[in-house]
Amino acid sequence: MSQRKAYHEPYSEKTGIQILEEDKSNQALAGIRSQVEAGNVTWDVVDMLQADAQRACDEGLLEEIPFDQLATAPDGTPAADDFIEGTTGDCFVPQILYATMFAYNTKAYPDGGPKTVADIWDVEKFPGTRSFEKIPQKNLEWALIADGVDPAEVYDVLATQEGQDRAFAKLDELKDHIIWWDAGAQPPQMLADGEANIVTAYNGRIFNAQVNEGQPFEIMWDGQMFEVDGWVVPVDTGQFEEIMDYLKFATDTQRLADQAKWISYAPARNSSVDLVGNLWKEEGGKAVETDIDMKPHMPTSPENFQNAIQFNTDFWADYGDALEERFNAWLNS
């Protein structure tokens, strides 16, 4: 809905062009591949994760994006320089950032909860069960940060045998205090039920629990790991010029800020952050503005983004199989 409200409907009002949506994002890469191979491309622009976009681009399935045709920032900064560093690709226009981070139930820590990743490992100061996703990704990175590795050096360290040993040794320290989740809806429910005091979770899930359910949860942004979602254009659409007109509109500073009215995922342009306003909801078929300021809930707000880490999909493509095998063996040991 956030895309429809921020991009599609305003573009249709401006141009008279109707935007037709297909909810096939979980099939995006396979769908583009099959359409291109069959010579029958029916999708003009596709919402896709950055890692999948890079794979599709490498396979020659996507158009390269001329970033100089996208809207500049209000101060004249070119679009390519206005997008958050590391979020663009040859065939990929970033749209939003979302984060996986730690959250806790404030009732469990009335004197204040954890502030740093290292605090998560301090079971004396912050007692209680933790719940982590049952995968090595992100958990190994956080283990190294808790052990004192600079966030900027995490992947360099994790690429070494010594670094991997160090990460697993750090996880060992916390293993008896961890239960595991494998579905995004579980962490907020675990917090609400008292099954865990601290969880790793997607920021949107915790935001919804805070706002829609009134849950006393707090996000700890230190060490948040963010990922990027954005737009790609399949080859052979036959209307690349028209598609670029839509992308110029949909990825300008104001449009990206407008999407953050509807969802707690952050706009991918630096110039959009200050324009993020209050949360809007749809009630009775009408758009209604609430009094909830969305800026503090954005992963990219300056106070939240200080120690953020971009999840490195290239690293996990290279090392994932071996680390997943070791992680599963560690779980069962």
GROMACS .gro file of C-alpha atoms in nm:
model
  333
    1MET     CA    1   0.000   0.000   0.000
    2SER     CA    2   0.285   0.241   0.077
    3GLN     CA    3   0.405   0.229  -0.285
    4ARG     CA    4   0.055   0.281  -0.417
    5LYS     CA    5  -0.004   0.583  -0.196
    6ALA     CA    6   0.337   0.745  -0.242
    7TYR     CA    7   0.415   0.664  -0.606
    8HIS     CA    8   0.146   0.503  -0.818
    9GLU     CA    9  -0.161   0.711  -0.737
   10PRO     CA   10   0.019   1.050  -0.752
   11TYR     CA   11   0.184   0.952  -1.083
   12SER     CA   12  -0.151   0.851  -1.229
   13GLU     CA   13  -0.303   1.179  -1.114
   14LYS     CA   14  -0.018   1.371  -1.278
   15THR     CA   15  -0.001   1.184  -1.608
   16GLY     CA   16  -0.328   0.998  -1.652
   17ILE     CA   17  -0.130   0.675  -1.688
   18GLN     CA   18  -0.275   0.388  -1.487
   19ILE     CA   19  -0.028   0.175  -1.291
   20LEU     CA   20  -0.118  -0.195  -1.287
   21GLU     CA   21   0.021  -0.394  -0.995
   22GLU     CA   22   0.104  -0.762  -0.967
   23ASP     CA   23   0.197  -0.888  -0.622
   24LYS     CA   24   0.476  -1.121  -0.736
   25SER     CA   25   0.777  -0.977  -0.551
   26ASN     CA   26   0.872  -1.317  -0.411
   27GLN     CA   27   0.896  -1.442  -0.770
   28ALA     CA   28   1.070  -1.136  -0.911
   29LEU     CA   29   1.401  -1.287  -1.022
   30ALA     CA   30   1.252  -1.609  -1.158
   31GLY     CA   31   0.972  -1.416  -1.325
   32ILE     CA   32   1.203  -1.176  -1.506
   33ARG     CA   33   1.429  -1.461  -1.613
   34SER     CA   34   1.144  -1.663  -1.761
   35GLN     CA   35   0.989  -1.362  -1.936
   36VAL     CA   36   1.317  -1.254  -2.093
   37GLU     CA   37   1.406  -1.608  -2.203
   38ALA     CA   38   1.060  -1.651  -2.356
   39GLY     CA   39   1.083  -1.317  -2.537
   40ASN     CA   40   0.759  -1.205  -2.374
   41VAL     CA   41   0.836  -0.935  -2.117
   42THR     CA   42   0.516  -0.813  -1.951
   43TRP     CA   43   0.661  -0.640  -1.643
   44ASP     CA   44   0.787  -0.284  -1.696
   45VAL     CA   45   0.936  -0.209  -1.356
   46VAL     CA   46   0.994  -0.457  -1.074
   47ASP     CA   47   1.039  -0.418  -0.698
   48MET     CA   48   1.342  -0.627  -0.598
   49LEU     CA   49   1.601  -0.673  -0.326
   50GLN     CA   50   1.947  -0.540  -0.404
   51ALA     CA   51   2.114  -0.882  -0.398
   52ASP     CA   52   1.865  -1.030  -0.645
   53ALA     CA   53   1.897  -0.721  -0.863
   54GLN     CA   54   2.274  -0.764  -0.883
   55ARG     CA   55   2.231  -1.128  -0.983
   56ALA     CA   56   1.976  -1.039  -1.252
   57CYS     CA   57   2.199  -0.758  -1.378
   58ASP     CA   58   2.496  -0.995  -1.403
   59GLU     CA   59   2.280  -1.234  -1.607
   60GLY     CA   60   2.194  -0.957  -1.854
   61LEU     CA   61   1.825  -0.957  -1.762
   62LEU     CA   62   1.803  -0.589  -1.669
   63GLU     CA   63   1.853  -0.249  -1.826
   64GLU     CA   64   2.133  -0.032  -1.693
   65ILE     CA   65   1.991   0.276  -1.522
   66PRO     CA   66   2.104   0.622  -1.642
   67PHE     CA   67   2.113   0.792  -1.303
   68ASP     CA   68   2.164   1.131  -1.465
   69GLN     CA   69   1.802   1.107  -1.584
   70LEU     CA   70   1.667   1.077  -1.230
   71ALA     CA   71   1.556   1.379  -1.029
   72THR     CA   72   1.822   1.579  -0.849
   73ALA     CA   73   1.791   1.660  -0.480
   74PRO     CA   74   1.631   1.996  -0.391
   75ASP     CA   75   1.978   2.147  -0.348
   76GLY     CA   76   2.087   2.025  -0.691
   77THR     CA   77   2.283   1.720  -0.576
   78PRO     CA   78   2.276   1.457  -0.854
   79ALA     CA   79   2.062   1.155  -0.774
   80ALA     CA   80   2.361   0.919  -0.788
   81ASP     CA   81   2.527   1.119  -0.508
   82ASP     CA   82   2.207   1.165  -0.307
   83PHE     CA   83   2.130   0.797  -0.260
   84ILE     CA   84   2.282   0.653   0.057
   85GLU     CA   85   2.631   0.522  -0.010
   86GLY     CA   86   2.645   0.160  -0.118
   87THR     CA   87   2.278   0.132  -0.210
   88THR     CA   88   2.284   0.185  -0.588
   89GLY     CA   89   2.373  -0.062  -0.862
   90ASP     CA   90   2.424  -0.047  -1.236
   91CYS     CA   91   2.072  -0.183  -1.286
   92PHE     CA   92   1.919  -0.091  -0.950
   93VAL     CA   93   1.750   0.224  -0.819
   94PRO     CA   94   1.717   0.207  -0.440
   95GLN     CA   95   1.385   0.285  -0.281
   96ILE     CA   96   1.380   0.191   0.088
   97LEU     CA   97   1.606   0.057   0.361
   98TYR     CA   98   1.486  -0.179   0.630
   99ALA     CA   99   1.679  -0.310   0.927
  100THR     CA  100   1.723  -0.616   1.141
  101MET     CA  101   1.816  -0.508   1.490
  102PHE     CA  102   1.770  -0.584   1.859
  103ALA     CA  103   1.456  -0.499   2.053
  104TYR     CA  104   1.351  -0.555   2.412
  105ASN     CA  105   1.051  -0.537   2.640
  106THR     CA  106   1.090  -0.231   2.864
  107LYS     CA  107   0.898  -0.405   3.143
  108ALA     CA  108   1.189  -0.648   3.175
  109TYR     CA  109   1.436  -0.363   3.230
  110PRO     CA  110   1.265  -0.082   3.423
  111ASP     CA  111   1.601   0.085   3.492
  112GLY     CA  112   1.691   0.095   3.122
  113GLY     CA  113   1.764  -0.165   2.859
  114PRO     CA  114   2.074  -0.253   2.657
  115LYS     CA  115   2.240   0.025   2.458
  116THR     CA  116   2.509  -0.160   2.262
  117VAL     CA  117   2.558  -0.496   2.095
  118ALA     CA  118   2.805  -0.584   2.371
  119ASP     CA  119   2.524  -0.531   2.624
  120ILE     CA  120   2.328  -0.813   2.461
  121TRP     CA  121   2.599  -1.051   2.581
  122ASP     CA  122   2.591  -0.909   2.936
  123VAL     CA  123   2.349  -1.153   3.099
  124GLU     CA  124   2.426  -1.029   3.449
  125LYS     CA  125   2.330  -0.669   3.381
  126PHE     CA  126   2.051  -0.765   3.141
  127PRO     CA  127   1.925  -1.108   3.248
  128GLY     CA  128   1.674  -1.316   3.061
  129THR     CA  129   1.628  -1.514   2.743
  130ARG     CA  130   1.733  -1.381   2.405
  131SER     CA  131   1.576  -1.493   2.077
  132PHE     CA  132   1.780  -1.483   1.756
  133GLU     CA  133   1.691  -1.590   1.404
  134LYS     CA  134   1.805  -1.946   1.339
  135ILE     CA  135   2.063  -1.859   1.074
  136PRO     CA  136   2.433  -1.767   1.082
  137GLN     CA  137   2.379  -1.445   0.888
  138LYS     CA  138   2.389  -1.137   1.111
  139ASN     CA  139   2.441  -1.344   1.426
  140LEU     CA  140   2.808  -1.398   1.340
  141GLU     CA  141   2.854  -1.032   1.256
  142TRP     CA  142   2.698  -0.925   1.586
  143ALA     CA  143   2.909  -1.176   1.777
  144LEU     CA  144   3.225  -1.013   1.641
  145ILE     CA  145   3.098  -0.665   1.723
  146ALA     CA  146   3.019  -0.780   2.077
  147ASP     CA  147   3.376  -0.909   2.093
  148GLY     CA  148   3.515  -0.567   2.006
  149VAL     CA  149   3.551  -0.574   1.627
  150ASP     CA  150   3.487  -0.240   1.457
  151PRO     CA  151   3.165  -0.263   1.250
  152ALA     CA  152   3.354  -0.138   0.945
  153GLU     CA  153   3.593  -0.434   0.971
  154VAL     CA  154   3.345  -0.710   1.048
  155TYR     CA  155   3.341  -0.874   0.706
  156ASP     CA  156   3.718  -0.858   0.667
  157VAL     CA  157   3.754  -1.037   1.000
  158LEU     CA  158   3.475  -1.285   0.930
  159ALA     CA  159   3.646  -1.382   0.604
  160THR     CA  160   3.934  -1.535   0.802
  161GLN     CA  161   3.942  -1.868   0.984
  162GLU     CA  162   4.050  -1.688   1.299
  163GLY     CA  163   3.757  -1.448   1.271
  164GLN     CA  164   3.508  -1.729   1.220
  165ASP     CA  165   3.645  -1.914   1.521
  166ARG     CA  166   3.619  -1.595   1.722
  167ALA     CA  167   3.255  -1.539   1.621
  168PHE     CA  168   3.149  -1.891   1.714
  169ALA     CA  169   3.336  -1.870   2.044
  170LYS     CA  170   3.145  -1.551   2.125
  171LEU     CA  171   2.814  -1.715   2.036
  172ASP     CA  172   2.912  -2.000   2.268
  173GLU     CA  173   2.910  -1.753   2.558
  174LEU     CA  174   2.543  -1.675   2.498
  175LYS     CA  175   2.418  -2.009   2.365
  176ASP     CA  176   2.247  -2.122   2.685
  177HIS     CA  177   2.047  -1.797   2.692
  178ILE     CA  178   1.920  -1.814   2.331
  179ILE     CA  179   1.601  -1.955   2.185
  180TRP     CA  180   1.555  -1.940   1.809
  181TRP     CA  181   1.298  -1.800   1.569
  182ASP     CA  182   1.243  -1.868   1.200
  183ALA     CA  183   0.945  -1.647   1.108
  184GLY     CA  184   0.933  -1.268   1.124
  185ALA     CA  185   0.609  -1.262   1.325
  186GLN     CA  186   0.763  -1.456   1.613
  187PRO     CA  187   0.996  -1.200   1.782
  188PRO     CA  188   0.729  -0.943   1.879
  189GLN     CA  189   0.504  -1.224   1.998
  190MET     CA  190   0.788  -1.368   2.208
  191LEU     CA  191   0.842  -1.029   2.369
  192ALA     CA  192   0.471  -0.986   2.436
  193ASP     CA  193   0.438  -1.333   2.587
  194GLY     CA  194   0.748  -1.296   2.804
  195GLU     CA  195   0.912  -1.588   2.626
  196ALA     CA  196   1.214  -1.366   2.559
  197ASN     CA  197   1.328  -1.031   2.698
  198ILE     CA  198   1.550  -0.942   2.403
  199VAL     CA  199   1.506  -1.039   2.037
  200THR     CA  200   1.649  -0.977   1.697
  201ALA     CA  201   1.370  -0.857   1.468
  202TYR     CA  202   1.275  -0.660   1.159
  203ASN     CA  203   1.222  -0.296   1.247
  204GLY     CA  204   0.881  -0.285   1.078
  205ARG     CA  205   0.750  -0.571   1.292
  206ILE     CA  206   0.850  -0.399   1.616
  207PHE     CA  207   0.711  -0.065   1.497
  208ASN     CA  208   0.374  -0.225   1.422
  209ALA     CA  209   0.365  -0.385   1.767
  210GLN     CA  210   0.449  -0.051   1.930
  211VAL     CA  211   0.199   0.156   1.734
  212ASN     CA  212  -0.088  -0.078   1.651
  213GLU     CA  213  -0.080  -0.291   1.966
  214GLY     CA  214   0.062  -0.047   2.220
  215GLN     CA  215   0.336  -0.288   2.322
  216PRO     CA  216   0.609  -0.154   2.557
  217PHE     CA  217   0.892  -0.245   2.322
  218GLU     CA  218   1.209  -0.049   2.254
  219ILE     CA  219   1.439  -0.079   1.954
  220MET     CA  220   1.812  -0.078   2.015
  221TRP     CA  221   1.959   0.063   1.695
  222ASP     CA  222   2.327   0.005   1.773
  223GLY     CA  223   2.465  -0.243   1.520
  224GLN     CA  224   2.150  -0.249   1.310
  225MET     CA  225   2.201  -0.440   0.984
  226PHE     CA  226   2.020  -0.282   0.692
  227GLU     CA  227   1.919  -0.414   0.352
  228VAL     CA  228   1.793  -0.231   0.045
  229ASP     CA  229   1.485  -0.271  -0.170
  230GLY     CA  230   1.440  -0.089  -0.499
  231TRP     CA  231   1.343  -0.083  -0.866
  232VAL     CA  232   1.476  -0.267  -1.170
  233VAL     CA  233   1.372  -0.260  -1.535
  234PRO     CA  234   1.374  -0.584  -1.737
  235VAL     CA  235   1.533  -0.574  -2.082
  236ASP     CA  236   1.312  -0.572  -2.391
  237THR     CA  237   1.013  -0.388  -2.246
  238GLY     CA  238   0.995  -0.169  -2.554
  239GLN     CA  239   0.920   0.145  -2.352
  240PHE     CA  240   1.229   0.229  -2.154
  241GLU     CA  241   1.182   0.605  -2.199
  242GLU     CA  242   0.835   0.594  -2.047
  243ILE     CA  243   0.956   0.375  -1.762
  244MET     CA  244   1.235   0.619  -1.682
  245ASP     CA  245   0.977   0.897  -1.657
  246TYR     CA  246   0.798   0.695  -1.389
  247LEU     CA  247   1.124   0.617  -1.206
  248LYS     CA  248   1.225   0.984  -1.212
  249PHE     CA  249   0.896   1.066  -1.040
  250ALA     CA  250   0.884   0.770  -0.800
  251THR     CA  251   1.240   0.810  -0.672
  252ASP     CA  252   1.252   1.185  -0.624
  253THR     CA  253   1.316   1.329  -0.280
  254GLN     CA  254   0.954   1.398  -0.187
  255ARG     CA  255   0.810   1.070  -0.317
  256LEU     CA  256   1.053   0.862  -0.114
  257ALA     CA  257   0.978   1.070   0.196
  258ASP     CA  258   0.607   1.020   0.131
  259GLN     CA  259   0.640   0.642   0.137
  260ALA     CA  260   0.773   0.669   0.493
  261LYS     CA  261   0.434   0.812   0.594
  262TRP     CA  262   0.290   0.465   0.551
  263ILE     CA  263   0.564   0.228   0.661
  264SER     CA  264   0.861   0.243   0.899
  265TYR     CA  265   1.116   0.173   0.627
  266ALA     CA  266   1.354   0.454   0.545
  267PRO     CA  267   1.384   0.646   0.218
  268ALA     CA  268   1.705   0.565   0.033
  269ARG     CA  269   1.789   0.929  -0.047
  270ASN     CA  270   1.974   1.145   0.203
  271SER     CA  271   1.765   1.448   0.107
  272SER     CA  272   1.442   1.265   0.195
  273VAL     CA  273   1.516   1.204   0.563
  274ASP     CA  274   1.432   1.555   0.684
  275LEU     CA  275   1.104   1.551   0.489
  276VAL     CA  276   0.966   1.242   0.662
  277GLY     CA  277   0.648   1.343   0.845
  278ASN     CA  278   0.379   1.179   1.055
  279LEU     CA  279   0.235   0.833   1.012
  280TRP     CA  280  -0.072   0.807   0.791
  281LYS     CA  281  -0.332   0.530   0.810
  282GLU     CA  282  -0.628   0.433   0.598
  283GLU     CA  283  -0.951   0.434   0.798
  284GLY     CA  284  -1.290   0.382   0.642
  285GLY     CA  285  -1.143   0.418   0.295
  286LYS     CA  286  -0.987   0.755   0.378
  287ALA     CA  287  -0.627   0.854   0.443
  288VAL     CA  288  -0.590   0.990   0.796
  289GLU     CA  289  -0.282   1.159   0.944
  290THR     CA  290  -0.187   1.052   1.297
  291ASP     CA  291   0.025   1.241   1.549
  292ILE     CA  292   0.307   0.983   1.535
  293ASP     CA  293   0.630   1.135   1.405
  294MET     CA  294   0.796   0.878   1.179
  295LYS     CA  295   1.147   1.027   1.188
  296PRO     CA  296   1.256   0.853   1.513
  297HIS     CA  297   1.144   0.522   1.365
  298MET     CA  298   1.354   0.548   1.049
  299PRO     CA  299   1.664   0.323   1.031
  300THR     CA  300   1.846   0.613   0.861
  301SER     CA  301   1.765   0.884   1.115
  302PRO     CA  302   2.106   1.018   1.226
  303GLU     CA  303   2.070   0.899   1.585
  304ASN     CA  304   1.978   0.546   1.463
  305PHE     CA  305   2.229   0.514   1.179
  306GLN     CA  306   2.556   0.585   1.360
  307ASN     CA  307   2.675   0.224   1.387
  308ALA     CA  308   2.469   0.073   1.107
  309ILE     CA  309   2.611  -0.205   0.892
  310GLN     CA  310   2.500  -0.283   0.539
  311PHE     CA  311   2.436  -0.656   0.514
  312ASN     CA  312   2.701  -0.786   0.274
  313THR     CA  313   2.533  -1.019   0.027
  314ASP     CA  314   2.856  -1.072  -0.168
  315PHE     CA  315   3.027  -1.205   0.145
  316TRP     CA  316   2.747  -1.450   0.214
  317ALA     CA  317   2.741  -1.565  -0.148
  318ASP     CA  318   3.108  -1.661  -0.108
  319TYR     CA  319   3.110  -1.799   0.247
  320GLY     CA  320   2.747  -1.886   0.315
  321ASP     CA  321   2.751  -2.259   0.245
  322ALA     CA  322   3.048  -2.330   0.470
  323LEU     CA  323   2.927  -2.106   0.751
  324GLU     CA  324   2.573  -2.244   0.738
  325GLU     CA  325   2.712  -2.597   0.767
  326ARG     CA  326   2.925  -2.496   1.064
  327PHE     CA  327   2.636  -2.305   1.225
  328ASN     CA  328   2.401  -2.602   1.200
  329ALA     CA  329   2.666  -2.829   1.350
  330TRP     CA  330   2.719  -2.574   1.629
  331LEU     CA  331   2.345  -2.566   1.702
  332ASN     CA  332   2.342  -2.941   1.748
  333SER     CA  333   2.659  -2.961   1.955
   0.00000   0.00000   0.00000
